[in-house]
Amino acid sequence: MNRTLSLVLAGAFAISGSACSKQKAGDSTAAQAEALRKLTVDEVSTRLAANDGKTFVFDNNSRESWVKEHVPGAKWVDDEHVTADVLPADKAATLIFYCHDET
């Protein structure tokens, strides 16, 4: 895995919603906060290597950034227009959303 990709993965989250939304920290409920969990680069790599059909990766960067480089197998999603049809039917699946934040 190259260094750029590793840096992107460092910000990966296993969540049931978009990690890159513009929500304020105080807007989430306790239940939503419990569902969020940061993953290390190694944890993401291990899950991807398992290729078990239970882990799905979504790139929340700009479409141009996704075209240029993304985690292998990552599907691009527009954080402003995510709909249920882009998510897997399996409600027990692990969803990993990642993006970079230059602020």
Short mmCIF file of N, CA, C and O in Angstrom, two decimals:
data_model
loop_
_atom_site.label_atom_id
_atom_site.label_comp_id
_atom_site.label_asym_id
_atom_site.label_seq_id
_atom_site.Cartn_x
_atom_site.Cartn_y
_atom_site.Cartn_z
N MET A 1 0.86 -1.17 0.00
CA MET A 1 0.00 0.00 0.00
C MET A 1 0.90 1.23 0.00
O MET A 1 1.79 1.33 0.81
N ASN A 2 0.64 2.17 -0.90
CA ASN A 2 1.52 3.31 -0.97
C ASN A 2 1.24 4.31 0.16
O ASN A 2 0.22 4.25 0.81
N ARG A 3 2.18 5.22 0.37
CA ARG A 3 2.09 6.16 1.49
C ARG A 3 0.85 7.04 1.43
O ARG A 3 0.18 7.25 2.43
N THR A 4 0.51 7.55 0.26
CA THR A 4 -0.67 8.40 0.11
C THR A 4 -1.92 7.65 0.52
O THR A 4 -2.74 8.14 1.27
N LEU A 5 -2.05 6.44 0.03
CA LEU A 5 -3.21 5.63 0.36
C LEU A 5 -3.24 5.32 1.85
O LEU A 5 -4.30 5.35 2.46
N SER A 6 -2.10 5.08 2.45
CA SER A 6 -2.04 4.81 3.88
C SER A 6 -2.52 6.02 4.67
O SER A 6 -3.22 5.88 5.67
N LEU A 7 -2.16 7.21 4.24
CA LEU A 7 -2.61 8.42 4.93
C LEU A 7 -4.11 8.59 4.82
O LEU A 7 -4.76 8.99 5.78
N VAL A 8 -4.67 8.26 3.68
CA VAL A 8 -6.11 8.34 3.51
C VAL A 8 -6.79 7.34 4.45
O VAL A 8 -7.76 7.65 5.12
N LEU A 9 -6.27 6.13 4.51
CA LEU A 9 -6.87 5.10 5.34
C LEU A 9 -6.76 5.41 6.83
O LEU A 9 -7.56 4.95 7.61
N ALA A 10 -5.80 6.22 7.20
CA ALA A 10 -5.66 6.56 8.61
C ALA A 10 -6.90 7.25 9.14
O ALA A 10 -7.18 7.22 10.33
N GLY A 11 -7.67 7.84 8.27
CA GLY A 11 -8.89 8.51 8.69
C GLY A 11 -10.14 7.68 8.49
O GLY A 11 -11.24 8.19 8.57
N ALA A 12 -10.00 6.40 8.25
CA ALA A 12 -11.16 5.55 7.97
C ALA A 12 -12.00 5.33 9.22
O ALA A 12 -11.50 5.27 10.33
N PHE A 13 -13.29 5.19 9.01
CA PHE A 13 -14.23 4.93 10.10
C PHE A 13 -15.16 3.81 9.68
O PHE A 13 -15.58 3.74 8.54
N ALA A 14 -15.49 2.94 10.62
CA ALA A 14 -16.54 1.95 10.39
C ALA A 14 -17.81 2.56 10.95
O ALA A 14 -17.91 2.77 12.15
N ILE A 15 -18.74 2.87 10.08
CA ILE A 15 -19.93 3.56 10.54
C ILE A 15 -21.15 3.15 9.74
O ILE A 15 -21.04 2.48 8.72
N SER A 16 -22.29 3.59 10.20
CA SER A 16 -23.51 3.34 9.45
C SER A 16 -24.02 4.61 8.79
O SER A 16 -25.15 4.66 8.35
N GLY A 17 -23.21 5.63 8.74
CA GLY A 17 -23.55 6.89 8.08
C GLY A 17 -22.29 7.51 7.55
O GLY A 17 -21.22 6.94 7.64
N SER A 18 -22.36 8.69 7.03
CA SER A 18 -21.20 9.32 6.42
C SER A 18 -20.32 10.02 7.44
O SER A 18 -20.77 10.85 8.20
N ALA A 19 -19.04 9.68 7.46
CA ALA A 19 -18.09 10.29 8.39
C ALA A 19 -17.73 11.70 7.97
O ALA A 19 -17.23 12.46 8.78
N CYS A 20 -17.98 12.05 6.75
CA CYS A 20 -17.54 13.35 6.24
C CYS A 20 -18.65 14.36 6.17
O CYS A 20 -18.51 15.40 5.57
N SER A 21 -19.77 14.07 6.78
CA SER A 21 -20.85 15.04 6.76
C SER A 21 -20.47 16.26 7.57
O SER A 21 -19.59 16.22 8.41
N LYS A 22 -21.14 17.35 7.30
CA LYS A 22 -20.81 18.60 7.96
C LYS A 22 -21.55 18.77 9.28
O LYS A 22 -21.90 19.85 9.68
N GLN A 23 -21.85 17.69 10.00
CA GLN A 23 -22.53 17.75 11.28
C GLN A 23 -21.63 18.33 12.35
O GLN A 23 -20.44 18.11 12.36
N LYS A 24 -22.23 19.05 13.27
CA LYS A 24 -21.49 19.52 14.43
C LYS A 24 -21.40 18.37 15.42
O LYS A 24 -22.28 17.53 15.50
N ALA A 25 -20.33 18.34 16.22
CA ALA A 25 -20.09 17.25 17.15
C ALA A 25 -21.26 17.05 18.10
O ALA A 25 -21.61 15.93 18.46
N GLY A 26 -21.91 18.08 18.54
CA GLY A 26 -23.00 17.96 19.50
C GLY A 26 -24.31 17.50 18.89
O GLY A 26 -25.27 17.25 19.60
N ASP A 27 -24.38 17.34 17.57
CA ASP A 27 -25.62 16.98 16.90
C ASP A 27 -25.91 15.48 16.93
O ASP A 27 -27.02 15.07 16.66
N SER A 28 -24.94 14.65 17.23
CA SER A 28 -25.16 13.21 17.18
C SER A 28 -25.71 12.71 18.51
O SER A 28 -25.42 13.24 19.57
N THR A 29 -26.48 11.65 18.45
CA THR A 29 -27.03 11.05 19.66
C THR A 29 -26.02 10.07 20.23
O THR A 29 -25.06 9.66 19.57
N ALA A 30 -26.25 9.65 21.47
CA ALA A 30 -25.34 8.68 22.11
C ALA A 30 -25.31 7.37 21.34
O ALA A 30 -24.25 6.76 21.19
N ALA A 31 -26.44 6.94 20.82
CA ALA A 31 -26.49 5.69 20.05
C ALA A 31 -25.66 5.78 18.78
O ALA A 31 -24.95 4.85 18.43
N GLN A 32 -25.73 6.91 18.09
CA GLN A 32 -24.93 7.09 16.88
C GLN A 32 -23.45 7.12 17.22
O GLN A 32 -22.64 6.56 16.50
N ALA A 33 -23.10 7.77 18.33
CA ALA A 33 -21.70 7.86 18.73
C ALA A 33 -21.14 6.48 19.03
O ALA A 33 -19.99 6.19 18.73
N GLU A 34 -21.95 5.61 19.62
CA GLU A 34 -21.49 4.25 19.91
C GLU A 34 -21.28 3.45 18.63
O GLU A 34 -20.44 2.55 18.60
N ALA A 35 -22.03 3.74 17.59
CA ALA A 35 -21.90 3.01 16.33
C ALA A 35 -20.64 3.40 15.56
O ALA A 35 -20.18 2.67 14.71
N LEU A 36 -20.09 4.55 15.87
CA LEU A 36 -18.89 5.02 15.18
C LEU A 36 -17.65 4.46 15.85
O LEU A 36 -17.54 4.45 17.06
N ARG A 37 -16.71 4.03 15.03
CA ARG A 37 -15.46 3.52 15.57
C ARG A 37 -14.37 3.77 14.57
O ARG A 37 -14.50 3.45 13.40
N LYS A 38 -13.28 4.36 15.02
CA LYS A 38 -12.13 4.56 14.15
C LYS A 38 -11.44 3.24 13.92
O LYS A 38 -11.35 2.41 14.82
N LEU A 39 -10.93 3.06 12.72
CA LEU A 39 -10.14 1.88 12.38
C LEU A 39 -8.73 2.32 12.03
O LEU A 39 -8.53 3.36 11.43
N THR A 40 -7.77 1.49 12.39
CA THR A 40 -6.40 1.77 12.01
C THR A 40 -6.19 1.31 10.56
O THR A 40 -7.01 0.57 10.00
N VAL A 41 -5.10 1.72 9.97
CA VAL A 41 -4.76 1.29 8.62
C VAL A 41 -4.66 -0.24 8.59
O VAL A 41 -5.17 -0.88 7.67
N ASP A 42 -4.03 -0.82 9.60
CA ASP A 42 -3.90 -2.28 9.65
C ASP A 42 -5.26 -2.97 9.74
O ASP A 42 -5.48 -4.01 9.11
N GLU A 43 -6.18 -2.42 10.54
CA GLU A 43 -7.51 -3.02 10.65
C GLU A 43 -8.25 -2.98 9.32
O GLU A 43 -8.89 -3.97 8.92
N VAL A 44 -8.16 -1.87 8.62
CA VAL A 44 -8.81 -1.76 7.32
C VAL A 44 -8.16 -2.74 6.34
O VAL A 44 -8.86 -3.46 5.62
N SER A 45 -6.85 -2.80 6.33
CA SER A 45 -6.14 -3.72 5.43
C SER A 45 -6.55 -5.17 5.69
O SER A 45 -6.78 -5.94 4.75
N THR A 46 -6.65 -5.53 6.95
CA THR A 46 -7.04 -6.90 7.32
C THR A 46 -8.46 -7.20 6.84
O THR A 46 -8.72 -8.27 6.28
N ARG A 47 -9.37 -6.27 7.04
CA ARG A 47 -10.75 -6.47 6.61
C ARG A 47 -10.84 -6.59 5.10
O ARG A 47 -11.58 -7.43 4.57
N LEU A 48 -10.09 -5.77 4.38
CA LEU A 48 -10.11 -5.85 2.92
C LEU A 48 -9.49 -7.15 2.42
O LEU A 48 -9.98 -7.75 1.47
N ALA A 49 -8.41 -7.57 3.07
CA ALA A 49 -7.74 -8.81 2.66
C ALA A 49 -8.62 -10.03 2.88
O ALA A 49 -8.52 -11.02 2.16
N ALA A 50 -9.50 -9.97 3.88
CA ALA A 50 -10.40 -11.10 4.17
C ALA A 50 -11.36 -11.36 3.00
O ALA A 50 -11.77 -12.50 2.78
N ASN A 51 -11.69 -10.31 2.25
CA ASN A 51 -12.56 -10.44 1.08
C ASN A 51 -13.77 -11.33 1.38
O ASN A 51 -14.10 -12.23 0.62
N ASP A 52 -14.41 -11.07 2.52
CA ASP A 52 -15.50 -11.91 3.00
C ASP A 52 -16.89 -11.47 2.57
O ASP A 52 -17.89 -12.09 2.92
N GLY A 53 -16.96 -10.38 1.81
CA GLY A 53 -18.26 -9.89 1.36
C GLY A 53 -19.06 -9.20 2.44
O GLY A 53 -20.23 -8.88 2.24
N LYS A 54 -18.44 -8.94 3.60
CA LYS A 54 -19.13 -8.29 4.71
C LYS A 54 -18.60 -6.89 5.01
O LYS A 54 -19.09 -6.23 5.90
N THR A 55 -17.58 -6.47 4.27
CA THR A 55 -16.98 -5.15 4.46
C THR A 55 -17.08 -4.37 3.16
O THR A 55 -16.68 -4.86 2.10
N PHE A 56 -17.61 -3.15 3.26
CA PHE A 56 -17.79 -2.31 2.09
C PHE A 56 -17.12 -0.97 2.35
O PHE A 56 -17.28 -0.38 3.41
N VAL A 57 -16.36 -0.50 1.36
CA VAL A 57 -15.61 0.74 1.50
C VAL A 57 -16.18 1.80 0.57
O VAL A 57 -16.43 1.54 -0.61
N PHE A 58 -16.38 2.99 1.13
CA PHE A 58 -16.93 4.11 0.38
C PHE A 58 -16.01 5.30 0.49
O PHE A 58 -15.59 5.69 1.58
N ASP A 59 -15.68 5.89 -0.64
CA ASP A 59 -14.82 7.07 -0.71
C ASP A 59 -15.70 8.30 -0.77
O ASP A 59 -16.55 8.44 -1.64
N ASN A 60 -15.51 9.19 0.19
CA ASN A 60 -16.34 10.38 0.33
C ASN A 60 -15.62 11.64 -0.16
O ASN A 60 -16.07 12.75 0.09
N ASN A 61 -14.50 11.47 -0.85
CA ASN A 61 -13.77 12.61 -1.42
C ASN A 61 -14.46 13.08 -2.69
O ASN A 61 -15.46 12.51 -3.12
N SER A 62 -13.92 14.10 -3.32
CA SER A 62 -14.48 14.56 -4.58
C SER A 62 -14.38 13.45 -5.62
O SER A 62 -13.53 12.57 -5.53
N ARG A 63 -15.24 13.49 -6.59
CA ARG A 63 -15.21 12.48 -7.67
C ARG A 63 -13.86 12.51 -8.38
O ARG A 63 -13.31 11.46 -8.70
N GLU A 64 -13.31 13.70 -8.58
CA GLU A 64 -12.02 13.83 -9.25
C GLU A 64 -10.92 13.14 -8.44
O GLU A 64 -10.05 12.47 -8.99
N SER A 65 -10.96 13.30 -7.14
CA SER A 65 -9.97 12.66 -6.26
C SER A 65 -10.11 11.14 -6.32
O SER A 65 -9.13 10.41 -6.38
N TRP A 66 -11.36 10.66 -6.32
CA TRP A 66 -11.61 9.22 -6.39
C TRP A 66 -11.08 8.63 -7.70
O TRP A 66 -10.47 7.57 -7.71
N VAL A 67 -11.32 9.34 -8.80
CA VAL A 67 -10.84 8.87 -10.10
C VAL A 67 -9.31 8.79 -10.10
O VAL A 67 -8.73 7.83 -10.61
N LYS A 68 -8.67 9.78 -9.50
CA LYS A 68 -7.21 9.83 -9.48
C LYS A 68 -6.61 8.71 -8.63
O LYS A 68 -5.66 8.05 -9.04
N GLU A 69 -7.18 8.49 -7.45
CA GLU A 69 -6.66 7.45 -6.55
C GLU A 69 -7.67 7.16 -5.45
O GLU A 69 -8.26 8.07 -4.88
N HIS A 70 -7.87 5.87 -5.18
CA HIS A 70 -8.76 5.48 -4.10
C HIS A 70 -8.38 4.09 -3.59
O HIS A 70 -7.60 3.38 -4.22
N VAL A 71 -8.91 3.76 -2.44
CA VAL A 71 -8.68 2.44 -1.87
C VAL A 71 -9.25 1.42 -2.85
O VAL A 71 -10.37 1.59 -3.36
N PRO A 72 -8.49 0.36 -3.16
CA PRO A 72 -8.99 -0.65 -4.09
C PRO A 72 -10.37 -1.17 -3.66
O PRO A 72 -10.58 -1.54 -2.52
N GLY A 73 -11.30 -1.14 -4.58
CA GLY A 73 -12.65 -1.62 -4.32
C GLY A 73 -13.58 -0.59 -3.71
O GLY A 73 -14.77 -0.85 -3.55
N ALA A 74 -13.07 0.59 -3.39
CA ALA A 74 -13.91 1.63 -2.79
C ALA A 74 -14.88 2.18 -3.82
O ALA A 74 -14.52 2.45 -4.96
N LYS A 75 -16.11 2.36 -3.39
CA LYS A 75 -17.13 2.94 -4.24
C LYS A 75 -17.24 4.42 -3.89
O LYS A 75 -17.27 4.79 -2.73
N TRP A 76 -17.31 5.28 -4.90
CA TRP A 76 -17.44 6.71 -4.64
C TRP A 76 -18.87 7.04 -4.28
O TRP A 76 -19.82 6.53 -4.90
N VAL A 77 -19.04 7.87 -3.25
CA VAL A 77 -20.36 8.38 -2.88
C VAL A 77 -20.27 9.88 -2.66
O VAL A 77 -19.28 10.40 -2.17
N ASP A 78 -21.32 10.55 -3.05
CA ASP A 78 -21.43 11.99 -2.85
C ASP A 78 -22.09 12.18 -1.49
O ASP A 78 -23.25 11.81 -1.31
N ASP A 79 -21.37 12.75 -0.52
CA ASP A 79 -21.90 12.86 0.84
C ASP A 79 -23.16 13.72 0.92
O ASP A 79 -23.91 13.64 1.87
N GLU A 80 -23.41 14.52 -0.08
CA GLU A 80 -24.61 15.35 -0.11
C GLU A 80 -25.83 14.59 -0.63
O GLU A 80 -26.96 15.03 -0.46
N HIS A 81 -25.60 13.44 -1.29
CA HIS A 81 -26.70 12.73 -1.93
C HIS A 81 -26.59 11.21 -1.77
O HIS A 81 -26.85 10.47 -2.71
N VAL A 82 -26.24 10.73 -0.59
CA VAL A 82 -26.16 9.29 -0.35
C VAL A 82 -27.57 8.74 -0.20
O VAL A 82 -28.36 9.26 0.57
N THR A 83 -27.87 7.71 -0.95
CA THR A 83 -29.18 7.07 -0.86
C THR A 83 -29.00 5.60 -0.51
O THR A 83 -27.92 5.03 -0.69
N ALA A 84 -30.05 4.98 -0.02
CA ALA A 84 -29.99 3.59 0.43
C ALA A 84 -29.56 2.63 -0.68
O ALA A 84 -28.96 1.60 -0.39
N ASP A 85 -29.85 2.97 -1.92
CA ASP A 85 -29.52 2.05 -3.01
C ASP A 85 -28.01 1.87 -3.24
O ASP A 85 -27.60 0.91 -3.88
N VAL A 86 -27.18 2.75 -2.71
CA VAL A 86 -25.72 2.57 -2.84
C VAL A 86 -25.16 1.72 -1.70
O VAL A 86 -24.01 1.29 -1.76
N LEU A 87 -25.96 1.48 -0.68
CA LEU A 87 -25.51 0.71 0.48
C LEU A 87 -25.89 -0.75 0.33
O LEU A 87 -26.88 -1.08 -0.34
N PRO A 88 -25.14 -1.66 0.96
CA PRO A 88 -25.46 -3.08 0.85
C PRO A 88 -26.77 -3.40 1.59
O PRO A 88 -27.14 -2.73 2.56
N ALA A 89 -27.45 -4.44 1.14
CA ALA A 89 -28.70 -4.86 1.78
C ALA A 89 -28.45 -5.46 3.16
O ALA A 89 -29.31 -5.37 4.04
N ASP A 90 -27.29 -6.04 3.37
CA ASP A 90 -26.94 -6.69 4.64
C ASP A 90 -26.76 -5.63 5.73
O ASP A 90 -25.78 -4.88 5.73
N LYS A 91 -27.70 -5.54 6.65
CA LYS A 91 -27.65 -4.54 7.72
C LYS A 91 -26.55 -4.83 8.74
O LYS A 91 -26.21 -3.97 9.55
N ALA A 92 -25.97 -6.02 8.72
CA ALA A 92 -24.88 -6.36 9.64
C ALA A 92 -23.51 -6.11 9.02
O ALA A 92 -22.48 -6.32 9.67
N ALA A 93 -23.48 -5.65 7.79
CA ALA A 93 -22.22 -5.40 7.10
C ALA A 93 -21.46 -4.25 7.75
O ALA A 93 -22.05 -3.37 8.38
N THR A 94 -20.15 -4.27 7.61
CA THR A 94 -19.31 -3.16 8.07
C THR A 94 -19.16 -2.19 6.92
O THR A 94 -18.75 -2.56 5.83
N LEU A 95 -19.51 -0.94 7.19
CA LEU A 95 -19.38 0.11 6.18
C LEU A 95 -18.23 1.01 6.58
O LEU A 95 -18.21 1.54 7.68
N ILE A 96 -17.27 1.18 5.70
CA ILE A 96 -16.12 2.05 5.96
C ILE A 96 -16.21 3.22 5.01
O ILE A 96 -16.17 3.06 3.80
N PHE A 97 -16.36 4.41 5.59
CA PHE A 97 -16.38 5.64 4.82
C PHE A 97 -15.10 6.37 5.12
O PHE A 97 -14.69 6.44 6.28
N TYR A 98 -14.46 6.90 4.10
CA TYR A 98 -13.26 7.68 4.36
C TYR A 98 -13.23 8.91 3.47
O TYR A 98 -13.85 8.98 2.43
N CYS A 99 -12.53 9.93 3.97
CA CYS A 99 -12.30 11.14 3.21
C CYS A 99 -11.07 11.83 3.81
O CYS A 99 -10.62 11.45 4.88
N HIS A 100 -10.57 12.81 3.12
CA HIS A 100 -9.49 13.61 3.70
C HIS A 100 -10.07 14.96 4.07
O HIS A 100 -11.05 15.42 3.49
N ASP A 101 -9.50 15.54 5.08
CA ASP A 101 -9.97 16.83 5.55
C ASP A 101 -8.73 17.71 5.68
O ASP A 101 -7.88 17.47 6.52
N GLU A 102 -8.63 18.69 4.81
CA GLU A 102 -7.45 19.54 4.78
C GLU A 102 -7.53 20.72 5.74
O GLU A 102 -6.66 21.55 5.75
N THR A 103 -8.59 20.77 6.57
CA THR A 103 -8.71 21.88 7.52
C THR A 103 -8.03 21.57 8.82
O THR A 103 -7.68 20.52 9.15
#
